[in-house]
């Protein structure tokens, strides 16, 4: 169960993994943030952001290829030495944990708003985290198998848009590019934070079986995400119009309430329920990466009893930390900052990439002398 | 009843201690040893006799396991008319007796195991070997109709308790020398034979090897059903799901063998265990393949729909009525509210009252004689249900919900899987009562997570779906025409992937 085979994944599963990391929370409010910034041209900004992300993915994979078969935790040790490397690794794990905690909190809050207003949050969070802990304990292979469901659900969501196609007004999207090219490029950083998730590749690289196809799978995953985001944002803009969109917190859920089914009248809860498994898998991949990196840091990957203690304490920590943000406003502020932190992390990877050349040269020099 | 000549006993090995008791040349020593071993065994007959040249001999057999009349008519007269030196040829290792199946051995432990399985053993003074003659014949049930897994079309045979008969039934269906059976003896005390059936060049030898190794490693005093084997070799112990499929139908076994799977037959049980299987194979019935593919596809879909209903319907009722009543259509809400207004319990208690009653009726009817069971069904179903509504204990709608759930759960063709689904339904109901629709969704997510980590013989249990395999997936929710099913499912990793050459 705890052997490395349970973590081994194919390049096809890398696709699922990257999509899992990317689609989840950002898209829920993306359309309204974009409407505030660029009006109805949000989808163009997304296309730009997707291109930037694709470039970043290429660079990350190039970095990982230089160090064969190790994660960022070991890369730190190689480049910065044992002690500084470990401290840096701890910071990186803290970033992952922080992301998982914020997502957990947001997941919890969304459920509280949409369905269970009176359930105590701590009980709800403890319940929601059960499948996450369960799958993380068994390994990456199973996480990717589970996340296949996510792809199906996303396609179902797109099908749901079809139901509302007749209410779409294309005039809301016109004229294309009214906000001005420079402005669109400038704000394309804001959807860029909704694409985070690809940086998790640095934590699972050694577990991928056929490394030649990693880049291809990751880029396909990014393209899938971009396509889904563009469809969603363009649809929401065409449906609500930019002025209305600005006032909505979660326009995706508001869309659910727009449809009236023939007999059942209100299907919104079913539609919102579709999002829960999607959100579970997003928290899941961050949770797993944090937990697995901790295991690698303490070198207890094959030690079952110690891993058990670790996963229990880690879970309790995540549940308790998710109570820290005071309210939704603070949570949203923290969530917005997440994109900057992720960018800092991506920048850090490139520093590693640059340093790796120096390190290599040093080694070569040593060998030569 | 006829004498069965195929013998699983060739697999018999000396179990237990390493001390080998060798057949002595002095008959007295052998008699003494056997007497020691067979104290208080009135069914083990020891008959001394004299051969034609006056050499004393000993005949040992178990009454009731052998064909006495055949022994009397054919073996004994020819034995007593022979000279001791003629009976077996030392150099050729042949016993000169009028029997289709004889064995020579010098190991008394082995001989004892033969005696206990219905082979009369003959020891002759002056020889350090004894002859065992196959005369197995015991009382057994004839091949009867399948009772648990009914079928409309196709064969209606079921396995019986005798391993020899079961093997011969399979051999009769697959007239091919590549059908092989590996024999293993299990049960530290009971010494039962297990046959691992597979088709050579089709079943993956790795899986056959892993499975036989696992079965050989079983240490248990006695196994009374293939279910014992299933539990003892299961990959994952913490799960309600059956890892391997047990079936009483030879035709199903044959079709699985043809897909490269492995069948485990245990002496004394009227069912076979098939491995490796996926979750979806528990929702396939042999009838699906016997008729038109379009109709069969519809039935498959119906069954999957039934599965979802059986798992989630009561939970959805509880969730919606307790937390999200605004989801109910208005026209339905009024009668529901009227009916619920008289009921003093919360929905979960209401559902539990009826579900528990239903489960009790179900459990009771299994063990009761058929004629009582029918009347119990009428009492339980009609009278209690209506009376409960009249008395205001439960609402009208819940009766419908619970009945539909019960009917849906009867659609599942496999008994073990149906039990599992019943079990899971209660867990989902419990969480629905606490967390409403979130409870249902997260229970579903957890269920999926659990199914995804399960493995049957190292193969993903939820295979054609997650991980997705298009070729196998065709034959899960739908049933394509046989012409489109040219490839064997990949779950058992068959060596030969295509079915029937074009």
Short mmCIF file of C-alpha atoms in Angstrom, two decimals, chain A:
data_model
loop_
_atom_site.label_atom_id
_atom_site.label_comp_id
_atom_site.label_asym_id
_atom_site.label_seq_id
_atom_site.Cartn_x
_atom_site.Cartn_y
_atom_site.Cartn_z
CA UNK A 1 0.00 0.00 0.00
CA UNK A 2 2.66 2.46 0.97
CA UNK A 3 5.16 1.36 -1.64
CA UNK A 4 6.30 3.59 -4.43
CA UNK A 5 4.12 1.78 -6.93
CA UNK A 6 1.09 3.37 -5.33
CA UNK A 7 2.53 6.73 -6.31
CA UNK A 8 3.55 5.85 -9.84
CA UNK A 9 1.46 7.58 -12.51
CA UNK A 10 1.39 7.60 -16.28
CA UNK A 11 1.69 10.71 -18.41
CA UNK A 12 -2.06 10.56 -19.08
CA UNK A 13 -2.61 10.90 -15.37
CA UNK A 14 -0.35 13.97 -15.34
CA UNK A 15 -3.02 15.62 -17.47
CA UNK A 16 -5.65 14.81 -14.87
CA UNK A 17 -3.37 15.94 -12.06
CA UNK A 18 -2.62 19.34 -13.57
CA UNK A 19 -6.28 19.95 -14.41
CA UNK A 20 -7.14 19.00 -10.82
CA UNK A 21 -4.71 21.54 -9.48
CA UNK A 22 -5.91 24.30 -11.78
CA UNK A 23 -9.70 24.11 -11.96
CA UNK A 24 -11.49 24.41 -8.67
CA UNK A 25 -11.75 27.66 -6.77
CA UNK A 26 -10.36 30.42 -8.94
CA UNK A 27 -12.97 30.06 -11.67
CA UNK A 28 -15.85 30.52 -9.23
CA UNK A 29 -15.24 34.25 -8.91
CA UNK A 30 -12.95 34.82 -11.90
CA UNK A 31 -15.66 36.18 -14.18
CA UNK A 32 -16.72 38.94 -11.78
CA UNK A 33 -13.15 40.07 -10.99
CA UNK A 34 -12.46 40.25 -14.70
CA UNK A 35 -15.66 42.18 -15.32
CA UNK A 36 -14.50 44.80 -12.85
CA UNK A 37 -11.14 45.12 -14.57
CA UNK A 38 -11.74 44.80 -18.29
CA UNK A 39 -15.50 44.65 -18.70
CA UNK A 40 -16.64 42.14 -21.24
CA UNK A 41 -13.19 41.31 -22.63
CA UNK A 42 -12.28 38.96 -19.79
CA UNK A 43 -11.97 35.98 -22.05
CA UNK A 44 -9.19 37.63 -24.07
CA UNK A 45 -7.27 38.26 -20.88
CA UNK A 46 -7.67 34.59 -20.04
CA UNK A 47 -6.24 33.56 -23.37
CA UNK A 48 -3.19 35.75 -22.68
CA UNK A 49 -2.80 34.37 -19.19
CA UNK A 50 -3.06 30.83 -20.60
CA UNK A 51 -0.21 31.55 -22.98
CA UNK A 52 1.97 32.86 -20.17
CA UNK A 53 1.13 29.78 -18.10
CA UNK A 54 2.06 27.51 -20.99
CA UNK A 55 5.45 29.20 -21.18
CA UNK A 56 5.93 28.82 -17.43
CA UNK A 57 5.04 25.13 -17.66
CA UNK A 58 7.69 24.66 -20.36
CA UNK A 59 10.27 26.31 -18.14
CA UNK A 60 9.29 24.29 -15.07
CA UNK A 61 9.56 21.04 -16.97
CA UNK A 62 12.94 22.13 -18.36
CA UNK A 63 14.12 22.79 -14.80
CA UNK A 64 12.92 19.41 -13.62
CA UNK A 65 14.60 17.68 -16.52
CA UNK A 66 17.95 19.03 -15.41
CA UNK A 67 17.61 17.22 -12.11
CA UNK A 68 16.48 13.80 -13.00
CA UNK A 69 14.03 11.99 -10.76
CA UNK A 70 13.84 14.27 -7.73
CA UNK A 71 11.36 16.75 -6.31
CA UNK A 72 11.99 20.35 -5.33
CA UNK A 73 12.76 19.19 -1.78
CA UNK A 74 15.88 17.32 -2.93
CA UNK A 75 16.74 20.03 -5.45
CA UNK A 76 16.94 22.49 -2.55
CA UNK A 77 19.29 20.18 -0.71
CA UNK A 78 21.54 19.88 -3.73
CA UNK A 79 21.70 23.56 -4.57
CA UNK A 80 21.61 25.25 -1.18
CA UNK A 81 23.18 22.61 0.98
CA UNK A 82 21.55 20.55 3.67
CA UNK A 83 20.56 23.22 6.20
CA UNK A 84 19.49 26.16 4.08
CA UNK A 85 17.86 23.71 1.69
CA UNK A 86 15.75 22.24 4.47
CA UNK A 87 14.64 25.63 5.69
CA UNK A 88 13.64 26.58 2.15
CA UNK A 89 11.79 23.27 1.78
CA UNK A 90 9.89 24.01 4.96
CA UNK A 91 8.86 27.35 3.52
CA UNK A 92 7.65 25.65 0.34
CA UNK A 93 5.69 23.10 2.33
CA UNK A 94 4.24 25.94 4.36
CA UNK A 95 3.07 27.50 1.10
CA UNK A 96 1.37 24.26 0.04
CA UNK A 97 -0.24 23.83 3.44
CA UNK A 98 -1.38 27.45 3.42
CA UNK A 99 -3.01 26.94 0.01
CA UNK A 100 -4.68 23.72 1.12
CA UNK A 101 -5.93 25.42 4.31
CA UNK A 102 -7.38 28.40 2.45
CA UNK A 103 -9.04 26.16 -0.10
CA UNK A 104 -10.47 23.99 2.65
CA UNK A 105 -11.86 27.10 4.31
CA UNK A 106 -13.34 28.36 1.08
CA UNK A 107 -14.87 24.96 0.34
CA UNK A 108 -16.39 24.99 3.78
CA UNK A 109 -17.74 28.53 3.36
CA UNK A 110 -19.25 27.81 -0.05
CA UNK A 111 -21.12 24.86 1.41
CA UNK A 112 -22.26 26.95 4.32
CA UNK A 113 -23.65 29.60 1.99
CA UNK A 114 -25.28 27.24 -0.47
CA UNK A 115 -26.66 24.47 1.70
CA UNK A 116 -25.87 24.17 5.39
CA UNK A 117 -26.09 27.49 7.17
CA UNK A 118 -26.25 26.23 10.73
CA UNK A 119 -23.80 23.32 10.84
CA UNK A 120 -20.72 24.14 12.96
CA UNK A 121 -17.80 24.78 10.63
CA UNK A 122 -15.36 22.59 12.49
CA UNK A 123 -17.69 19.58 12.15
CA UNK A 124 -18.28 20.29 8.48
CA UNK A 125 -14.56 20.70 7.71
CA UNK A 126 -13.71 17.48 9.56
CA UNK A 127 -16.29 15.67 7.46
CA UNK A 128 -15.18 17.18 4.16
CA UNK A 129 -11.56 16.28 4.75
CA UNK A 130 -12.25 12.53 5.18
CA UNK A 131 -12.04 11.54 1.48
CA UNK A 132 -9.05 13.85 1.03
CA UNK A 133 -7.08 12.21 3.82
CA UNK A 134 -8.16 8.76 2.71
CA UNK A 135 -6.92 9.17 -0.85
CA UNK A 136 -3.72 10.96 0.19
CA UNK A 137 -2.86 8.08 2.47
CA UNK A 138 -3.08 5.57 -0.35
CA UNK A 139 -1.08 7.50 -2.91
CA UNK A 140 -0.84 9.54 -6.05
CA UNK A 141 -2.05 6.82 -8.44
CA UNK A 142 -5.40 6.63 -6.68
CA UNK A 143 -5.70 10.40 -6.50
CA UNK A 144 -5.36 10.60 -10.26
CA UNK A 145 -7.85 7.79 -10.74
CA UNK A 146 -10.33 9.59 -8.57
CA UNK A 147 -9.74 12.90 -10.33
CA UNK A 148 -10.81 11.37 -13.64
CA UNK A 149 -14.27 12.04 -12.27
CA UNK A 150 -13.42 15.72 -12.31
CA UNK A 151 -12.93 15.74 -16.08
CA UNK A 152 -16.35 14.13 -16.53
CA UNK A 153 -17.95 16.62 -14.15
CA UNK A 154 -16.39 19.59 -15.92
CA UNK A 155 -17.79 18.32 -19.20
CA UNK A 156 -21.18 17.99 -17.47
CA UNK A 157 -20.93 21.60 -16.35
CA UNK A 158 -20.32 22.62 -19.96
CA UNK A 159 -23.37 20.57 -20.94
CA UNK A 160 -25.35 22.50 -18.37
CA UNK A 161 -24.37 25.73 -20.12
CA UNK A 162 -26.04 24.32 -23.22
CA UNK A 163 -29.36 24.31 -21.38
CA UNK A 164 -29.09 28.06 -21.02
CA UNK A 165 -27.81 28.75 -24.51
CA UNK A 166 -31.01 30.41 -25.61
CA UNK A 167 -30.68 33.18 -22.98
CA UNK A 168 -27.24 34.10 -24.24
CA UNK A 169 -26.85 37.61 -25.67
CA UNK A 170 -23.86 38.01 -27.90
CA UNK A 171 -24.23 41.78 -27.81
CA UNK A 172 -22.90 41.66 -24.27
CA UNK A 173 -19.58 40.48 -25.66
CA UNK A 174 -19.35 43.13 -28.32
CA UNK A 175 -17.38 45.12 -29.30
CA UNK A 176 -14.47 42.75 -28.90
CA UNK A 177 -11.41 44.36 -27.41
CA UNK A 178 -13.18 47.53 -26.28
CA UNK A 179 -11.05 47.75 -23.16
CA UNK A 180 -7.91 48.31 -25.20
CA UNK A 181 -5.08 45.91 -25.91
CA UNK A 182 -2.64 47.25 -23.32
CA UNK A 183 -5.20 47.16 -20.55
CA UNK A 184 -6.12 43.59 -21.35
CA UNK A 185 -2.50 42.48 -21.26
CA UNK A 186 -2.00 44.38 -18.02
CA UNK A 187 -4.88 42.67 -16.22
CA UNK A 188 -4.09 39.28 -17.64
CA UNK A 189 -2.10 38.82 -14.43
CA UNK A 190 -5.34 38.57 -12.46
CA UNK A 191 -6.70 35.48 -14.27
CA UNK A 192 -3.12 34.20 -14.18
CA UNK A 193 -3.58 33.47 -10.48
CA UNK A 194 -6.54 31.28 -11.35
CA UNK A 195 -4.19 29.05 -13.30
CA UNK A 196 -2.03 28.07 -10.35
CA UNK A 197 -1.79 24.35 -9.88
CA UNK A 198 0.74 23.60 -12.60
CA UNK A 199 3.57 24.38 -10.18
CA UNK A 200 2.65 21.17 -8.34
CA UNK A 201 4.52 19.33 -11.10
CA UNK A 202 7.68 20.05 -9.13
CA UNK A 203 6.43 17.79 -6.34
CA UNK A 204 5.36 14.77 -8.36
CA UNK A 205 7.98 14.65 -11.10
CA UNK A 206 9.85 11.54 -9.88
CA UNK A 207 6.63 9.54 -9.77
CA UNK A 208 5.87 9.94 -13.45
CA UNK A 209 6.66 6.85 -15.46
CA UNK A 210 7.29 8.11 -18.99
CA UNK A 211 8.97 11.46 -18.51
CA UNK A 212 9.22 12.24 -22.20
CA UNK A 213 5.52 12.98 -22.47
CA UNK A 214 5.23 15.10 -19.31
CA UNK A 215 5.48 18.40 -21.11
CA UNK A 216 2.90 17.39 -23.67
CA UNK A 217 0.41 16.23 -21.03
CA UNK A 218 0.91 19.32 -18.90
CA UNK A 219 0.40 21.61 -21.90
CA UNK A 220 -2.71 19.72 -22.94
CA UNK A 221 -4.01 20.08 -19.40
CA UNK A 222 -3.34 23.80 -19.51
CA UNK A 223 -5.13 24.03 -22.85
CA UNK A 224 -8.09 22.18 -21.37
CA UNK A 225 -8.21 24.61 -18.45
CA UNK A 226 -7.90 27.63 -20.75
CA UNK A 227 -10.70 26.31 -22.94
CA UNK A 228 -12.96 25.73 -19.96
CA UNK A 229 -12.18 29.16 -18.48
CA UNK A 230 -12.78 30.95 -21.78
CA UNK A 231 -16.08 29.13 -22.30
CA UNK A 232 -17.18 29.86 -18.73
CA UNK A 233 -16.19 33.52 -18.64
CA UNK A 234 -17.51 34.27 -22.13
CA UNK A 235 -20.74 32.49 -21.29
CA UNK A 236 -21.18 34.26 -17.98
CA UNK A 237 -20.49 37.62 -19.58
CA UNK A 238 -22.93 36.87 -22.36
CA UNK A 239 -25.52 35.70 -19.89
CA UNK A 240 -25.36 38.31 -17.15
CA UNK A 241 -23.69 41.25 -18.86
CA UNK A 242 -20.70 43.00 -17.30
CA UNK A 243 -22.57 45.38 -15.00
CA UNK A 244 -24.55 42.56 -13.42
CA UNK A 245 -21.49 40.33 -13.29
CA UNK A 246 -19.53 42.84 -11.21
CA UNK A 247 -22.00 42.51 -8.37
CA UNK A 248 -22.03 38.73 -8.15
CA UNK A 249 -19.67 36.91 -5.81
CA UNK A 250 -19.86 33.46 -7.34
CA UNK A 251 -21.40 33.97 -10.78
CA UNK A 252 -21.06 30.25 -11.61
CA UNK A 253 -23.47 29.42 -8.82
CA UNK A 254 -25.77 32.28 -9.70
CA UNK A 255 -25.99 30.77 -13.15
CA UNK A 256 -27.24 27.54 -11.58
CA UNK A 257 -30.23 29.36 -10.13
CA UNK A 258 -31.12 30.80 -13.51
CA UNK A 259 -32.36 27.55 -14.96
CA UNK A 260 -35.91 26.40 -14.33
CA UNK A 261 -36.40 22.68 -14.87
CA UNK A 262 -39.85 21.54 -16.09
CA UNK A 263 -41.03 19.58 -13.02
CA UNK A 264 -38.37 20.03 -10.40
CA UNK A 265 -38.23 23.79 -10.90
CA UNK A 266 -35.03 24.25 -8.91
CA UNK A 267 -32.08 22.14 -9.90
CA UNK A 268 -29.49 24.59 -8.60
CA UNK A 269 -28.52 22.47 -5.63
CA UNK A 270 -27.77 19.54 -7.94
CA UNK A 271 -25.64 21.78 -10.12
CA UNK A 272 -23.79 23.18 -7.13
CA UNK A 273 -23.36 19.62 -5.86
CA UNK A 274 -21.50 18.87 -9.07
CA UNK A 275 -18.85 21.33 -7.94
CA UNK A 276 -18.16 19.65 -4.62
CA UNK A 277 -16.26 16.65 -6.05
CA UNK A 278 -14.39 19.11 -8.29
CA UNK A 279 -13.34 21.18 -5.30
CA UNK A 280 -12.47 18.06 -3.30
CA UNK A 281 -9.89 17.07 -5.88
CA UNK A 282 -8.32 20.53 -5.95
CA UNK A 283 -7.81 20.54 -2.21
CA UNK A 284 -6.73 16.92 -2.53
CA UNK A 285 -3.76 17.55 -4.83
CA UNK A 286 -2.44 20.40 -2.65
CA UNK A 287 -2.98 18.40 0.50
CA UNK A 288 -1.21 15.40 -1.00
CA UNK A 289 1.75 17.43 -2.22
CA UNK A 290 2.21 19.02 1.20
CA UNK A 291 1.87 15.70 3.02
CA UNK A 292 4.12 13.83 0.61
CA UNK A 293 6.78 16.55 0.67
CA UNK A 294 6.78 16.39 4.45
CA UNK A 295 7.29 12.64 4.17
CA UNK A 296 10.18 13.15 1.80
CA UNK A 297 11.66 15.87 3.98
CA UNK A 298 11.66 13.67 7.06
CA UNK A 299 12.66 10.68 4.96
CA UNK A 300 9.82 8.47 6.18
CA UNK A 301 8.34 7.53 2.83
CA UNK A 302 8.43 3.82 3.60
CA UNK A 303 7.76 4.04 7.29
CA UNK A 304 4.12 3.23 7.87
CA UNK A 305 3.65 3.97 11.59
CA UNK A 306 5.45 7.32 11.35
CA UNK A 307 3.47 8.27 8.24
CA UNK A 308 0.32 7.48 10.17
CA UNK A 309 1.27 9.87 12.96
CA UNK A 310 2.23 12.48 10.37
CA UNK A 311 -1.04 12.29 8.43
CA UNK A 312 -3.12 12.51 11.61
CA UNK A 313 -1.29 15.50 12.98
CA UNK A 314 -1.19 17.17 9.58
CA UNK A 315 -4.95 16.70 9.14
CA UNK A 316 -5.74 18.12 12.56
CA UNK A 317 -3.46 21.05 11.80
CA UNK A 318 -5.21 21.77 8.49
CA UNK A 319 -8.65 21.58 10.07
CA UNK A 320 -7.68 23.93 12.91
CA UNK A 321 -5.77 26.38 10.70
CA UNK A 322 -8.74 26.64 8.37
CA UNK A 323 -10.62 28.33 11.21
CA UNK A 324 -8.09 31.18 11.43
CA UNK A 325 -9.39 33.59 8.73
CA UNK A 326 -11.92 35.78 10.53
CA UNK A 327 -14.55 36.13 7.85
CA UNK A 328 -15.18 35.85 4.16
CA UNK A 329 -13.73 39.25 3.37
CA UNK A 330 -10.43 38.39 4.98
CA UNK A 331 -10.49 34.98 3.32
CA UNK A 332 -10.97 36.54 -0.10
CA UNK A 333 -8.09 38.95 0.50
CA UNK A 334 -5.86 36.05 1.50
CA UNK A 335 -7.06 34.09 -1.50
CA UNK A 336 -6.12 36.92 -3.84
CA UNK A 337 -2.65 37.02 -2.32
CA UNK A 338 -2.27 33.33 -3.06
CA UNK A 339 -1.60 34.10 -6.71
CA UNK A 340 1.35 36.36 -5.75
CA UNK A 341 2.80 33.71 -3.48
CA UNK A 342 2.50 31.11 -6.23
CA UNK A 343 4.26 33.49 -8.60
CA UNK A 344 7.04 33.96 -6.07
CA UNK A 345 7.34 30.20 -5.88
CA UNK A 346 7.53 29.88 -9.67
CA UNK A 347 10.21 32.57 -9.62
CA UNK A 348 12.07 30.56 -7.02
CA UNK A 349 12.03 27.53 -9.35
CA UNK A 350 13.71 29.63 -12.01
CA UNK A 351 16.36 30.76 -9.56
CA UNK A 352 16.97 27.08 -8.93
CA UNK A 353 17.19 26.56 -12.67
CA UNK A 354 19.74 29.32 -13.04
CA UNK A 355 21.73 28.14 -10.03
CA UNK A 356 21.79 24.64 -11.39
CA UNK A 357 24.04 25.81 -14.23
CA UNK A 358 26.48 27.38 -11.79
CA UNK A 359 26.44 24.25 -9.68
CA UNK A 360 27.05 22.08 -12.68
CA UNK A 361 29.93 24.31 -13.81
CA UNK A 362 31.43 24.14 -10.34
CA UNK A 363 31.28 20.38 -10.43
CA UNK A 364 32.83 20.34 -13.85
CA UNK A 365 35.60 22.61 -12.61
CA UNK A 366 36.18 20.39 -9.62
CA UNK A 367 36.40 17.41 -11.89
CA UNK A 368 38.75 19.21 -14.23
CA UNK A 369 41.10 20.24 -11.45
#
